[in-house]
């Protein structure tokens, strides 16, 4: 279809086809048909910056006549992970849980204390989906080994070489092609646990929610396998600071998925 439209450009000079968010790069479209190679112009659309996410939140506050503390704004920016849609959802959940559904007559202030309710709402809405996607991703050992690699450093960007070195053991050797295919699966829209930058060949966890979730699940599964749930769990799921930005999310996840409440007070 693209080729037909592009060919018509000879007859209609102003005709253009713009594909938004179709794939990670235009190179993947060209691979479908070599005839497109000289007809495609690639325009990269970068993720939002922290400053742009903060501007979205503050603009919403202005329109709703509410005030958020700087600490709260920074938490939304952190958890949005440069995704505007996630910043909107967190802000919406927080407003809804506080009865803010329209512009306020009197200015209303929201603080960091209101943030956990937004996290709980977001997790509740996605709880079944998180487990379903995770179970599908780890149905084979390679998926589990890859997620275990990211569970140790959920905010890191890793190259294929680093990931391959981590997942390959004498007992479980994997070819580079197998690893590439599994990483591609974990980056698909249907799974979405990881995201990639093919220009820099780096892979990362798609958002902090997935980062905390896989950290919790891997730690629990390793503890169960070691038959030392309490001691192993305490080591892997220790919350150094109950008020830390990451600890808030991990605490909500533990309450949702982990019956062992002792872990919440370490």
Coordinates of C-alpha atoms in Angstrom, one line a residue:
X1 CA 0.0 0.0 0.0
X2 CA 2.8 2.4 0.8
X3 CA 4.4 1.7 -2.5
X4 CA 1.2 2.5 -4.4
X5 CA 0.7 5.7 -2.6
X6 CA 4.4 6.7 -3.1
X7 CA 4.2 5.9 -6.8
X8 CA 1.2 8.3 -7.1
X9 CA 3.5 11.1 -5.9
X10 CA 4.7 11.4 -9.5
X11 CA 1.2 12.4 -10.5
X12 CA 0.4 14.3 -7.3
X13 CA 3.5 16.1 -6.0
X14 CA 2.0 17.2 -2.8
X15 CA 1.0 13.6 -1.8
X16 CA 2.7 12.4 1.4
X17 CA 2.3 9.3 3.6
X18 CA 3.3 9.8 7.3
X19 CA 3.6 6.6 9.4
X20 CA 3.6 7.5 13.1
X21 CA 4.9 4.9 15.6
X22 CA 4.7 2.0 13.2
X23 CA 8.0 0.5 14.2
X24 CA 11.1 1.5 16.1
X25 CA 12.9 2.7 12.9
X26 CA 12.0 3.2 9.2
X27 CA 14.6 0.5 8.4
X28 CA 12.1 -2.1 9.4
X29 CA 9.7 -0.8 6.8
X30 CA 12.3 -0.8 4.1
X31 CA 13.1 -4.5 4.9
X32 CA 9.5 -5.3 3.8
X33 CA 10.2 -4.1 0.3
X34 CA 13.5 -2.9 -1.2
X35 CA 11.5 -0.7 -3.6
X36 CA 10.8 1.6 -0.7
X37 CA 14.5 2.2 0.2
X38 CA 14.9 5.4 -1.9
X39 CA 11.4 6.6 -1.0
X40 CA 11.5 6.7 2.7
X41 CA 12.6 9.6 4.9
X42 CA 13.1 8.7 8.5
X43 CA 12.2 11.3 11.2
X44 CA 13.0 10.2 14.7
X45 CA 10.5 11.1 17.4
X46 CA 12.4 11.1 20.8
X47 CA 10.8 10.3 24.1
X48 CA 9.7 13.3 26.2
X49 CA 12.3 14.8 28.5
X50 CA 11.8 15.2 32.2
X51 CA 11.3 18.9 31.7
X52 CA 8.5 18.3 29.2
X53 CA 6.8 15.8 31.5
X54 CA 6.9 18.3 34.3
X55 CA 5.4 20.9 32.0
X56 CA 2.5 18.6 31.2
X57 CA 1.8 18.1 34.9
X58 CA 2.0 21.8 35.8
X59 CA -0.2 22.7 32.9
X60 CA -2.8 20.3 34.2
X61 CA -2.6 21.7 37.6
X62 CA -3.1 25.2 36.2
X63 CA -6.2 24.1 34.3
X64 CA -7.7 22.3 37.3
X65 CA -6.8 25.0 39.8
X66 CA -4.8 22.6 42.0
X67 CA -1.3 22.8 43.4
X68 CA 1.2 19.9 43.6
X69 CA 4.3 20.1 45.8
X70 CA 7.6 19.9 43.9
X71 CA 8.2 16.5 45.5
X72 CA 5.0 15.1 44.1
X73 CA 5.7 16.5 40.6
X74 CA 9.2 14.9 40.7
X75 CA 7.6 11.5 41.6
X76 CA 5.3 11.7 38.7
X77 CA 8.2 12.6 36.4
X78 CA 10.2 9.7 37.8
X79 CA 7.5 7.1 37.3
X80 CA 6.4 8.3 33.9
X81 CA 9.8 7.2 32.5
X82 CA 9.5 9.8 29.7
X83 CA 6.1 8.5 28.6
X84 CA 3.5 11.2 28.4
X85 CA 0.6 8.7 28.6
X86 CA 1.9 7.3 31.9
X87 CA 2.2 10.8 33.4
X88 CA -1.4 11.5 32.4
X89 CA -2.6 8.3 33.9
X90 CA -0.9 8.8 37.3
X91 CA -2.1 12.4 37.5
X92 CA -5.6 11.3 36.6
X93 CA -5.7 8.5 39.2
X94 CA -4.4 10.8 41.9
X95 CA -7.0 13.5 41.1
X96 CA -9.8 10.9 40.9
X97 CA -8.9 9.4 44.2
X98 CA -9.1 12.9 45.7
X99 CA -12.5 13.7 44.2
X100 CA -11.0 16.1 41.6
X101 CA -13.0 15.6 38.4
X102 CA -13.2 19.2 37.2
X103 CA -11.6 22.6 37.7
X104 CA -11.7 23.5 41.4
X105 CA -13.4 26.6 42.6
X106 CA -11.0 26.9 45.5
X107 CA -7.4 25.9 45.0
X108 CA -6.7 22.4 46.3
X109 CA -3.2 21.2 47.2
X110 CA -1.9 17.7 46.7
X111 CA 1.2 16.4 48.4
X112 CA 3.5 13.4 48.2
X113 CA 1.1 11.6 50.7
X114 CA -1.5 11.4 47.9
X115 CA 0.9 9.7 45.5
X116 CA 0.6 6.2 47.0
X117 CA -3.2 6.1 46.2
X118 CA -2.4 6.8 42.5
X119 CA 0.2 3.9 42.6
X120 CA -2.4 1.6 44.2
X121 CA -5.0 2.5 41.6
X122 CA -2.6 2.0 38.7
X123 CA -1.5 -1.4 40.0
X124 CA -5.1 -2.5 40.8
X125 CA -6.1 -1.7 37.2
X126 CA -3.1 -3.7 35.8
X127 CA -2.7 -6.5 38.4
X128 CA -4.1 -9.3 36.3
X129 CA -2.4 -8.1 33.1
X130 CA 1.0 -7.9 34.9
X131 CA 0.9 -11.5 36.0
X132 CA -0.5 -12.7 32.7
X133 CA 2.2 -11.0 30.7
X134 CA 5.0 -12.0 33.1
X135 CA 3.9 -15.7 33.0
X136 CA 3.9 -15.6 29.3
X137 CA 7.4 -14.0 29.2
X138 CA 9.0 -16.6 31.5
X139 CA 7.3 -19.7 30.0
X140 CA 10.7 -20.7 28.7
X141 CA 14.0 -20.5 30.7
X142 CA 15.6 -17.9 28.5
X143 CA 12.8 -15.3 29.2
X144 CA 13.3 -15.9 33.0
X145 CA 17.1 -15.5 32.7
X146 CA 16.8 -12.2 30.8
X147 CA 14.3 -10.8 33.3
X148 CA 16.5 -11.9 36.1
X149 CA 19.4 -9.9 34.6
X150 CA 17.3 -6.8 34.6
X151 CA 15.8 -7.5 38.1
X152 CA 19.3 -6.8 39.6
X153 CA 19.5 -3.4 37.8
X154 CA 16.0 -2.5 36.6
X155 CA 17.1 1.1 35.6
X156 CA 20.1 0.1 33.6
X157 CA 20.5 0.1 29.8
X158 CA 22.2 -3.1 28.7
X159 CA 23.8 -4.2 25.4
X160 CA 23.2 -7.6 23.8
X161 CA 26.7 -8.5 24.7
X162 CA 26.1 -7.9 28.4
X163 CA 22.8 -9.7 28.4
X164 CA 24.3 -12.7 26.6
X165 CA 27.1 -12.9 29.1
X166 CA 24.6 -12.9 32.0
X167 CA 22.1 -15.5 30.7
X168 CA 24.6 -18.0 29.3
X169 CA 25.8 -20.7 31.6
X170 CA 27.4 -24.1 30.9
X171 CA 24.2 -25.7 32.0
X172 CA 22.0 -23.4 29.9
X173 CA 23.8 -22.1 26.7
X174 CA 21.8 -19.9 24.4
X175 CA 22.7 -18.8 20.9
X176 CA 22.9 -15.1 20.0
X177 CA 19.9 -15.6 17.6
X178 CA 17.8 -17.1 20.4
X179 CA 18.6 -14.2 22.7
X180 CA 17.9 -11.6 20.0
X181 CA 14.5 -13.2 19.2
X182 CA 13.5 -13.3 22.9
X183 CA 14.5 -9.7 23.4
X184 CA 12.4 -8.7 20.4
X185 CA 9.5 -10.6 21.9
X186 CA 9.9 -8.8 25.3
X187 CA 9.9 -5.5 23.4
X188 CA 6.7 -6.0 21.4
X189 CA 3.6 -3.9 22.2
X190 CA 1.8 -7.1 23.3
X191 CA 4.4 -7.8 26.1
X192 CA 6.1 -4.4 26.6
X193 CA 8.3 -5.4 29.6
X194 CA 11.4 -4.2 27.8
X195 CA 12.1 -1.4 25.3
X196 CA 15.0 -1.0 23.0
X197 CA 16.9 1.6 21.1
X198 CA 18.1 -0.1 18.0
X199 CA 20.3 2.9 17.0
X200 CA 22.4 2.4 20.1
X201 CA 21.6 -1.4 20.4
X202 CA 20.6 -1.0 24.1
X203 CA 17.8 -2.6 26.0
X204 CA 16.0 -1.4 29.1
X205 CA 13.0 -2.0 31.3
X206 CA 10.0 -0.1 29.8
X207 CA 8.9 1.6 33.0
X208 CA 9.5 1.6 36.8
X209 CA 6.4 -0.5 37.4
X210 CA 7.8 -3.4 35.4
X211 CA 11.2 -2.8 37.0
X212 CA 9.7 -3.2 40.5
X213 CA 7.4 -6.1 39.5
X214 CA 10.1 -8.3 38.0
X215 CA 12.4 -7.5 40.9
X216 CA 9.7 -8.7 43.3
X217 CA 8.7 -11.8 41.3
X218 CA 12.3 -13.0 40.6
X219 CA 13.3 -12.5 44.3
X220 CA 10.2 -14.5 45.4
X221 CA 10.8 -17.3 42.9
X222 CA 14.5 -17.6 43.9
X223 CA 13.6 -17.7 47.5
X224 CA 11.0 -20.4 47.0
X225 CA 13.5 -22.5 45.0
X226 CA 16.1 -22.1 47.8
X227 CA 13.4 -23.3 50.3
X228 CA 14.5 -20.4 52.5
X229 CA 11.7 -17.9 51.8
X230 CA 12.1 -15.7 54.8
X231 CA 15.9 -15.2 54.8
X232 CA 16.3 -15.1 51.0
X233 CA 13.3 -12.8 50.7
X234 CA 14.6 -10.4 53.3
X235 CA 17.8 -10.1 51.4
X236 CA 16.3 -9.5 48.0
X237 CA 13.2 -7.4 48.9
X238 CA 14.7 -5.3 51.7
X239 CA 13.3 -1.8 51.8
X240 CA 16.1 0.5 53.0
X241 CA 13.8 3.5 53.2
X242 CA 10.0 3.2 53.5
X243 CA 9.6 6.7 51.9
X244 CA 12.0 6.3 49.0
X245 CA 10.4 6.8 45.6
X246 CA 11.1 3.2 44.5
X247 CA 10.1 1.8 47.9
X248 CA 6.6 3.2 47.6
X249 CA 6.0 1.1 44.5
X250 CA 7.7 -2.0 45.8
X251 CA 5.6 -1.8 49.0
X252 CA 2.4 -1.6 47.1
X253 CA 3.4 -4.5 44.9
X254 CA 4.4 -6.6 48.0
X255 CA 1.0 -5.9 49.6
X256 CA -0.8 -6.9 46.4
X257 CA 1.1 -10.0 45.5
X258 CA 3.0 -11.2 48.6
X259 CA 1.3 -12.6 51.6
X260 CA 4.4 -12.5 53.7
X261 CA 3.9 -9.1 55.3
X262 CA 7.1 -9.4 57.3
X263 CA 9.0 -8.3 54.2
X264 CA 7.4 -4.9 54.4
X265 CA 9.1 -3.9 57.6
X266 CA 12.7 -4.8 56.9

